[in-house]
Short mmCIF file of C-alpha atoms and ligand atoms in Angstrom, two decimals:
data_model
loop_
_atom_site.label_atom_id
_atom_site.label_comp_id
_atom_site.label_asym_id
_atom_site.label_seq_id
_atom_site.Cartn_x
_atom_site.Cartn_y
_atom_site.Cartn_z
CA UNK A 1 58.31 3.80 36.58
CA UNK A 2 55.64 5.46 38.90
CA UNK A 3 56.52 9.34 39.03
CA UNK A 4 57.28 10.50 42.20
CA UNK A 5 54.96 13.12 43.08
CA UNK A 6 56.65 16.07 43.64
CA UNK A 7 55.40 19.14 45.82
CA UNK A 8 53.98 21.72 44.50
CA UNK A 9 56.44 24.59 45.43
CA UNK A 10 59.09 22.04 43.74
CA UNK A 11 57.14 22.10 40.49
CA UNK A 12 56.24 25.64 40.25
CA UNK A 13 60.11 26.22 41.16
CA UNK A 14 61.37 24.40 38.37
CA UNK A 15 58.68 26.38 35.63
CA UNK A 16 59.90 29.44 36.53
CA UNK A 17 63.99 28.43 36.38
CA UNK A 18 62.61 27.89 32.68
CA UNK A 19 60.73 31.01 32.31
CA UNK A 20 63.62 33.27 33.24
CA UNK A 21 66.13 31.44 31.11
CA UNK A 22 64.09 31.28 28.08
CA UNK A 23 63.54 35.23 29.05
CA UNK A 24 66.95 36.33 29.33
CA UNK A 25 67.80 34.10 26.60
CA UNK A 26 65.23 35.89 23.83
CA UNK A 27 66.68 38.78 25.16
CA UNK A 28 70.09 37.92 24.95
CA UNK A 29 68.99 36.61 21.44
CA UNK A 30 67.74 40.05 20.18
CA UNK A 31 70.81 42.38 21.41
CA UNK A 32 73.34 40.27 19.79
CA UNK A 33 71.26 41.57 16.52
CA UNK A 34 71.64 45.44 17.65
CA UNK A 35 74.66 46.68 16.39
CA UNK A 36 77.49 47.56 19.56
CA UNK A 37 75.36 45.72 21.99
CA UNK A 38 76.88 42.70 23.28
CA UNK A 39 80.34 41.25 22.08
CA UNK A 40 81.43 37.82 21.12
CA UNK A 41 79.25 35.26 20.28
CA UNK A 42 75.91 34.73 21.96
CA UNK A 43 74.96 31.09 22.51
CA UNK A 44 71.89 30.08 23.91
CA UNK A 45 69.81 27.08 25.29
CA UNK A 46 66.42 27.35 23.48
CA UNK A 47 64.44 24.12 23.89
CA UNK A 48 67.18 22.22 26.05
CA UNK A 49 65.76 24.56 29.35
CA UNK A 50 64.71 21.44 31.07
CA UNK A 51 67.94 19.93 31.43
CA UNK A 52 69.21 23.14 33.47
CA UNK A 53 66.22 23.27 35.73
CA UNK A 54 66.18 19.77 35.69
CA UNK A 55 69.46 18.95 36.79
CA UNK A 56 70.58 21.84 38.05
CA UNK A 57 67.35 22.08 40.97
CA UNK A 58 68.95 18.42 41.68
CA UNK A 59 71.96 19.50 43.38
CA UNK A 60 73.09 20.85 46.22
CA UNK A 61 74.92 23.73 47.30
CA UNK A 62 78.04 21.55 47.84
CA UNK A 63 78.28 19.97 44.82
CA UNK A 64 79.81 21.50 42.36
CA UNK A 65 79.33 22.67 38.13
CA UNK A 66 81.37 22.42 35.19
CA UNK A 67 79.75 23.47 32.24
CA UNK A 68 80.32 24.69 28.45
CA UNK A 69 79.67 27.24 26.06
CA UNK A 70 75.72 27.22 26.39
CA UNK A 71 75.76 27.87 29.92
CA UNK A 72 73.58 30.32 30.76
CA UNK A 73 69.96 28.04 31.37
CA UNK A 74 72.87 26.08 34.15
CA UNK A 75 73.81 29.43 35.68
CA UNK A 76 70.36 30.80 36.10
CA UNK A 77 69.27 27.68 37.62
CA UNK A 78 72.32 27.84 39.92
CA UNK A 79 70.93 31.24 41.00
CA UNK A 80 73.62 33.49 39.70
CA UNK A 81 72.42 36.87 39.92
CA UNK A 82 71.09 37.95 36.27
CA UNK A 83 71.95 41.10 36.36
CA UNK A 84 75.62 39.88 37.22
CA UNK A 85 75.18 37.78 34.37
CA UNK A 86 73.45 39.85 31.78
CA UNK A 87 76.33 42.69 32.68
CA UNK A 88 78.78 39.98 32.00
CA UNK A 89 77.68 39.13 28.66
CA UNK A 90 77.82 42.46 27.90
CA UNK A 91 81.28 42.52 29.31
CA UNK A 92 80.68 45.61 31.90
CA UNK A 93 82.52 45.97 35.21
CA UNK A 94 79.67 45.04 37.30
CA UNK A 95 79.56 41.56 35.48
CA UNK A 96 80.09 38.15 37.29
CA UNK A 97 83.59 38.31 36.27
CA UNK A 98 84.31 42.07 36.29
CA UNK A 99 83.76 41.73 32.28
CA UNK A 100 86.72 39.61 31.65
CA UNK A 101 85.12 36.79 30.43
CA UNK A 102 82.40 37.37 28.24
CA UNK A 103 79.60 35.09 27.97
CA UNK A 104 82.02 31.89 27.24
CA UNK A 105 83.95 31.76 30.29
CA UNK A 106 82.35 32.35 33.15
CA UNK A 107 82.78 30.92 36.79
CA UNK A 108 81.17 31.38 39.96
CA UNK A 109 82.87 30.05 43.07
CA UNK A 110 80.22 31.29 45.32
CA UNK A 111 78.03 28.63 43.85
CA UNK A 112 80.54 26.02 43.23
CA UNK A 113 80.15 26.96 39.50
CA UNK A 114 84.03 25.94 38.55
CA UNK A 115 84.26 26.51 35.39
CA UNK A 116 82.25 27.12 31.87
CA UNK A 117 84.99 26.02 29.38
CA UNK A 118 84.47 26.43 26.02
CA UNK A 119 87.01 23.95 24.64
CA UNK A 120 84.46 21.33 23.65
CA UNK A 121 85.41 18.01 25.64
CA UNK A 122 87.00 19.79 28.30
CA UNK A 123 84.80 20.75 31.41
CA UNK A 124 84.79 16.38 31.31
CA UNK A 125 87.95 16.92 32.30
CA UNK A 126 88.31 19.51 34.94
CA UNK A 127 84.98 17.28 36.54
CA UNK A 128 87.38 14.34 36.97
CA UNK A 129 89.50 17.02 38.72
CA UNK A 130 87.06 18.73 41.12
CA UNK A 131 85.48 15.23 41.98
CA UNK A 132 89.01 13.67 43.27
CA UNK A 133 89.16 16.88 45.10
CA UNK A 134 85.75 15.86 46.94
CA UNK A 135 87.10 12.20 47.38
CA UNK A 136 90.51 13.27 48.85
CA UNK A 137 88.43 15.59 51.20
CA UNK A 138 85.36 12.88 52.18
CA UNK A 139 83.11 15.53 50.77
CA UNK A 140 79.66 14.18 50.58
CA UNK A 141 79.10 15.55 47.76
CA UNK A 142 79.22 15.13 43.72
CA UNK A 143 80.50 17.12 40.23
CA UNK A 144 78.05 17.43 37.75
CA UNK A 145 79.63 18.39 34.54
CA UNK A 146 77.23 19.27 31.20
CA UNK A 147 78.38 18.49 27.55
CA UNK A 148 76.80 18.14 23.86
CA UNK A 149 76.79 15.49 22.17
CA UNK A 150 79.33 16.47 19.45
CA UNK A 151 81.75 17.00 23.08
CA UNK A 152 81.06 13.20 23.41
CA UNK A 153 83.11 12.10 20.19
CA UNK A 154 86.71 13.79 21.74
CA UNK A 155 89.20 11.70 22.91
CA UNK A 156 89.25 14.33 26.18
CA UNK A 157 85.95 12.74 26.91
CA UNK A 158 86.89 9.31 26.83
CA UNK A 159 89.42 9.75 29.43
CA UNK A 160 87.21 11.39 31.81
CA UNK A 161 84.87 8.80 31.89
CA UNK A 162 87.76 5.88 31.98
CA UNK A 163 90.02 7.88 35.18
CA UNK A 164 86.76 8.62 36.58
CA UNK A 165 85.53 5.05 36.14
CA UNK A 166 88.62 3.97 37.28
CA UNK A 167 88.70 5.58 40.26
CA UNK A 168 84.76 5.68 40.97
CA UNK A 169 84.44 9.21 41.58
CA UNK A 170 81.30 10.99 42.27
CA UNK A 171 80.67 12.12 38.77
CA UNK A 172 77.49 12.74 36.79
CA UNK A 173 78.47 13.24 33.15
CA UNK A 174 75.18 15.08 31.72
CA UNK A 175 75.46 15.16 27.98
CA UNK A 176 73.08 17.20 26.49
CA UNK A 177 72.10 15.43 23.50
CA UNK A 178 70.77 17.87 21.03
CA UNK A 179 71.10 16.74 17.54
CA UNK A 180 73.37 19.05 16.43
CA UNK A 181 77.34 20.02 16.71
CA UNK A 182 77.95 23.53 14.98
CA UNK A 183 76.30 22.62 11.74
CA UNK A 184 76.75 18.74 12.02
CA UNK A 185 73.97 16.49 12.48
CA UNK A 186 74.58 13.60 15.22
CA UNK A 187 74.24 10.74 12.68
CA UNK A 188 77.36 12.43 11.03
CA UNK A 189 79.35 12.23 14.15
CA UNK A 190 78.10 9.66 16.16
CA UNK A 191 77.77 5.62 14.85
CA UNK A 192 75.47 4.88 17.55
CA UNK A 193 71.67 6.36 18.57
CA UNK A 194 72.54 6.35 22.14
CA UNK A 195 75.41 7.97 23.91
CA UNK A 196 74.70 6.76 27.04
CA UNK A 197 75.22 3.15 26.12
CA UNK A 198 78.95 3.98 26.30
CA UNK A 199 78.59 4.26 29.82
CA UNK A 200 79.02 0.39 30.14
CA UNK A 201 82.46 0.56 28.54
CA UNK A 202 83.59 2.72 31.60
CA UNK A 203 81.75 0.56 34.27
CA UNK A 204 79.08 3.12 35.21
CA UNK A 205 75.26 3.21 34.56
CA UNK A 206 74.13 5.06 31.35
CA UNK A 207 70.28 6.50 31.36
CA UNK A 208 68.74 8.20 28.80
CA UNK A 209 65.40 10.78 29.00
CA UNK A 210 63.38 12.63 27.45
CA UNK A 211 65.12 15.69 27.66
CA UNK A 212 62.52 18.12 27.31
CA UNK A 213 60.02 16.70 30.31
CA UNK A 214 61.62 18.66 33.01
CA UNK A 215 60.28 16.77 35.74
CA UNK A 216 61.97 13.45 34.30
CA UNK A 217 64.77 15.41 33.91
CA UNK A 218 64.77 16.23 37.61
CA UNK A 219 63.64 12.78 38.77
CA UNK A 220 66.50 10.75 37.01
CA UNK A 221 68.88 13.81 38.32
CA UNK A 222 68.03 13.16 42.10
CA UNK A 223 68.27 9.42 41.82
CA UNK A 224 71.75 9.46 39.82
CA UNK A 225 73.86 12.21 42.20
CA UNK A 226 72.24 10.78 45.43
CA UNK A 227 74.15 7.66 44.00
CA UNK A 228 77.11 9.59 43.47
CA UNK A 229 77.29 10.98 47.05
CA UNK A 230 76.72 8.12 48.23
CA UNK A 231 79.98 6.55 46.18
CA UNK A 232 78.65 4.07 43.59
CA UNK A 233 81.21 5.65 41.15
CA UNK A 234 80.14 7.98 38.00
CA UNK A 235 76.83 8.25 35.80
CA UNK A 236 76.21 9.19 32.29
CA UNK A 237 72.30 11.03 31.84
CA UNK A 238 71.88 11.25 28.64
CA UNK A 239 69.22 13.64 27.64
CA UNK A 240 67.40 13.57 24.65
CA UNK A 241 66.34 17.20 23.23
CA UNK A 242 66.86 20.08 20.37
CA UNK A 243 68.87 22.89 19.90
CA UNK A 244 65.84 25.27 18.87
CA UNK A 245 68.14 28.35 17.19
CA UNK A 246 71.43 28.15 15.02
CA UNK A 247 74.98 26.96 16.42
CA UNK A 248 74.86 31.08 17.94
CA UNK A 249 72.73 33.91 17.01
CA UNK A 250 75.12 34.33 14.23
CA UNK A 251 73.93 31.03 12.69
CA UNK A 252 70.35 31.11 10.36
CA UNK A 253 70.46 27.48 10.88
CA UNK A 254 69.63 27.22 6.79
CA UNK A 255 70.80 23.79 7.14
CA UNK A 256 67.83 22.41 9.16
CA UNK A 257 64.87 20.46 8.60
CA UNK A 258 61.96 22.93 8.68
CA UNK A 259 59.42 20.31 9.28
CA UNK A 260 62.08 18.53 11.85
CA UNK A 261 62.01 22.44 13.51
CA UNK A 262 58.19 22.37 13.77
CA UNK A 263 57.80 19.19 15.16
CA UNK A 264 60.57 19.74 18.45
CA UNK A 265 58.37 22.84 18.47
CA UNK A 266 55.43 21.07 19.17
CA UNK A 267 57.40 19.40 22.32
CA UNK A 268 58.58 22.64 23.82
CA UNK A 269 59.89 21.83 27.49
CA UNK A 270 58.32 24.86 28.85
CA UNK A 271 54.71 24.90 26.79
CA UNK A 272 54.66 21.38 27.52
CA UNK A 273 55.08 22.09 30.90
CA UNK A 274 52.66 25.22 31.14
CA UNK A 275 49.73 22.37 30.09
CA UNK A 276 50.23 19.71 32.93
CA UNK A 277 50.24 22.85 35.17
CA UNK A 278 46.94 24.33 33.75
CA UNK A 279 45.76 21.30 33.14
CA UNK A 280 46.31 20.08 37.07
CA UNK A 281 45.61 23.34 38.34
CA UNK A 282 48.96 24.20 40.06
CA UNK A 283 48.55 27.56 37.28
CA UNK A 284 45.34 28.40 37.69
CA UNK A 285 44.44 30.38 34.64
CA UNK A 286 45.98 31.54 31.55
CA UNK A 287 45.68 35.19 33.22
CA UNK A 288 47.58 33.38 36.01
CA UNK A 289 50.17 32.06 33.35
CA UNK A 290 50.51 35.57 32.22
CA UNK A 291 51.92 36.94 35.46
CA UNK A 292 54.31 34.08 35.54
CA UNK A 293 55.92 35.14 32.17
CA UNK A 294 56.01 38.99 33.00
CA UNK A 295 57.41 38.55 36.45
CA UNK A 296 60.37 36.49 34.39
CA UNK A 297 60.40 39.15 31.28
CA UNK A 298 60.29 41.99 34.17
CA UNK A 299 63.43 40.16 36.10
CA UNK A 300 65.24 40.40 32.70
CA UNK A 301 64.12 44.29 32.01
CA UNK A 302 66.08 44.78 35.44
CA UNK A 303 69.07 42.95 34.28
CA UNK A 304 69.34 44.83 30.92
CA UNK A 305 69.63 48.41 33.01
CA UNK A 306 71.59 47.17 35.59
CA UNK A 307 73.91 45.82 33.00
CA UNK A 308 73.40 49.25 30.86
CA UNK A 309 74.20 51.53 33.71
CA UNK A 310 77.40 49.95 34.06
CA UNK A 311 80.29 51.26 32.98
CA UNK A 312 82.88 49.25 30.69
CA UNK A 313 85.99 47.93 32.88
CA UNK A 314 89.10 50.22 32.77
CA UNK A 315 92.18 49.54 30.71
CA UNK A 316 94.33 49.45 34.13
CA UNK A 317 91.95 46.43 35.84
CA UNK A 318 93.03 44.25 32.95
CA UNK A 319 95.03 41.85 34.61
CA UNK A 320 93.65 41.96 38.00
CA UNK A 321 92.19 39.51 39.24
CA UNK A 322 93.60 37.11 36.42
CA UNK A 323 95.70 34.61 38.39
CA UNK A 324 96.13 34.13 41.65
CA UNK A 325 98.80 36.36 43.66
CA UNK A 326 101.59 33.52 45.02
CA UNK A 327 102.41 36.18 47.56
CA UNK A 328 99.78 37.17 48.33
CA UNK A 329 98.41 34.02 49.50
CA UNK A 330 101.58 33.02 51.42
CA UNK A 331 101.22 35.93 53.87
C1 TPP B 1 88.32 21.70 21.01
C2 TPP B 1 87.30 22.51 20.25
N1 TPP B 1 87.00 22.16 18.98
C3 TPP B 1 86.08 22.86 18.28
C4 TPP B 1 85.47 23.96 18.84
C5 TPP B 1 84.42 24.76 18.06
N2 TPP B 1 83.08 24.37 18.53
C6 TPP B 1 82.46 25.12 19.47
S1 TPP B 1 80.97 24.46 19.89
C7 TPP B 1 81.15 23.21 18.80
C8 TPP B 1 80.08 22.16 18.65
C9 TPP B 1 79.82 21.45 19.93
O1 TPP B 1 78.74 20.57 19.78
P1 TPP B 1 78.15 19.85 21.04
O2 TPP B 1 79.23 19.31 21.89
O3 TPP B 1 77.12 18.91 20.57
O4 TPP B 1 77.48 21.03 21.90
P2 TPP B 1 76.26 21.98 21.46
O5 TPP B 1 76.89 23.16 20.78
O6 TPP B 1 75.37 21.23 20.57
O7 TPP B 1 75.62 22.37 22.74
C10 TPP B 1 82.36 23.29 18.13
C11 TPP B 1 82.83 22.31 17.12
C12 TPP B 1 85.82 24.31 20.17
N3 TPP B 1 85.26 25.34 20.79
N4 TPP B 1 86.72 23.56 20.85
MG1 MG B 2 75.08 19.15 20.43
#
């Protein structure tokens, strides 16, 4: 298929989305090894970046997110504010969530972000959920909901796709297929090569892509929620990529294929990236290049002492904002 060419400002927009996550990301990487710096697990996105920018650029402010526990590349994208973010991880007051969720739960209405669930093979769910909502309201818009590839094997996941297949709802399932579930390797949990080729049993187009050329990432992206909005029923991307570090930072990953490593290495979303742009002159030097990464590394400096400088939440704001206030919302 003929790429489409897109604009330059486009291009440039989705290389930096990538820069800043991988940039928050190694930092988020190297404070969950200082002792008392960030609690919880820390899970990141290395080397699946282009699927955020990718699919993430895609949408619109209407539509709306449901992700999992390696959400932050889909947050950034979303343009949650990173130092709301990075004080959330670090569960401070000034956080996205006032600190009460931690890096695993977060949510951000303002941006139509639901929900980041970490009970693998249930954002599916919750999608099916927010997309009747759209439906019921003639929304023109679509629910784009991200999950692994280990996600796909739960029984949670087959109903999604079957009620929302069912019911043709505007849907795009994005699984981001990454060879590895904790510290099981997809031919171990999945009979098949191709995830997406389940889409047929649920009556909706499957695609697969390269997962780790952002701007095929994007491309397929536009195409499949256009479709959605415009009510052809759900999609299943499937995209094709590598979980670069362990399960969580707490994970050496001992149990992978060094050469297997080296060789996703080699097809890095962002350096591959960084060459077409060089190479077609949208960068135009490596000194260029080099302004790009510190304007991302400085954007992450800034997030790190805003999220610092904030103070922990207090004992007595524990269960505000928790659940909705019935009263409250009758008057
Ligand atoms: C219902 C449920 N079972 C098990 C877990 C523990 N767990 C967290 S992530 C994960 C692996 C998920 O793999 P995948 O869906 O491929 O996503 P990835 O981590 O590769 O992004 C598991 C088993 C969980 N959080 N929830
Ligand atoms: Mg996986």
């Amino acid at each position: 298929m003929q790429r489409p060419a897109f604009e330059r400002d486009q291009r440039l927009a989705l290389f930096a989305d990538m820069l800043l996550i991988r940039a928050f990301e190694d930092r988020v990487a190297k404070l969950a090894h200082e002792q008392g710096r960030l609690p919880g697990m820390q899970i990141t996105c290395h080397g699946q970046e282009a699927v955020a920018a990718g699919v993430v650029r895609a949408l619109t402010p209407e539509d709306v997110i449901v992700t999992n526990h390696r959400s932050h590349g889909h947050l950034l994208a979303r343009g949650v504010d990173p130092n709301a973010l990075m004080a959330e991880i670090m569960g401070k007051r000034d956080g996205l969530n006032r600190g009460k969720s931690g890096t695993l739960h977060m949510a951000d209405p303002s941006r139509n972000v639901l929900m980041t669930s970490t009970v693998v093979g249930a954002a599916p769910l919750l999608a099916v959920g927010a997309a009747f909502a759209q439906r019921y309201r003639n929304e023109r818009a679509a629910t784009c909901v991200f999950f692994g590839d280990g996600a796909a094997a739960e029984g949670s996941v087959h109903e999604a796709m079957n009620l929302a297949g069912v019911w043709k709802l505007p849907v795009l399932f994005v699984c981001e297929s990454n060879c590895w579930a904790g510290a099981q390797a997809h031919k171990e949990h999945c009979p098949i090569g191709r995830i997406a080729d389940r889409a047929a049993s649920y009556g909706m187009t499957g695609e697969v892509v390269d997962g780790n050329d952002v701007e095929a990432v994007h491309e397929a992206a536009l195409d499949l929620l256009e479709r959605r909005r415009a009510g052809e029923g759900p999609a299943l991307l499937e995209c094709r990529t590598y979980r670069m570090h362990g399960h969580g930072e707490h994970d050496p990953q001992h149990y992978v294929d060094k050469a297997e490593l080296a060789a996703w290495a080699a097809r890095d979303p962002i350096g591959r990236y960084a060459e077409v742009l060089l190479r077609e002159g949208l960068v135009a030097s490596a000194a260029e290049m080099d302004g790009l990464r510190s304007r991302a590394a400085a954007v992450v400096d800034a997030a790190v002492a805003f999220a610092d400088a904030s103070p922990y939440p207090p004992p007595e704001e524990a269960l505000e904002h928790v659940y909705v206030n019935p009263i409250a919302r009758e008057v």
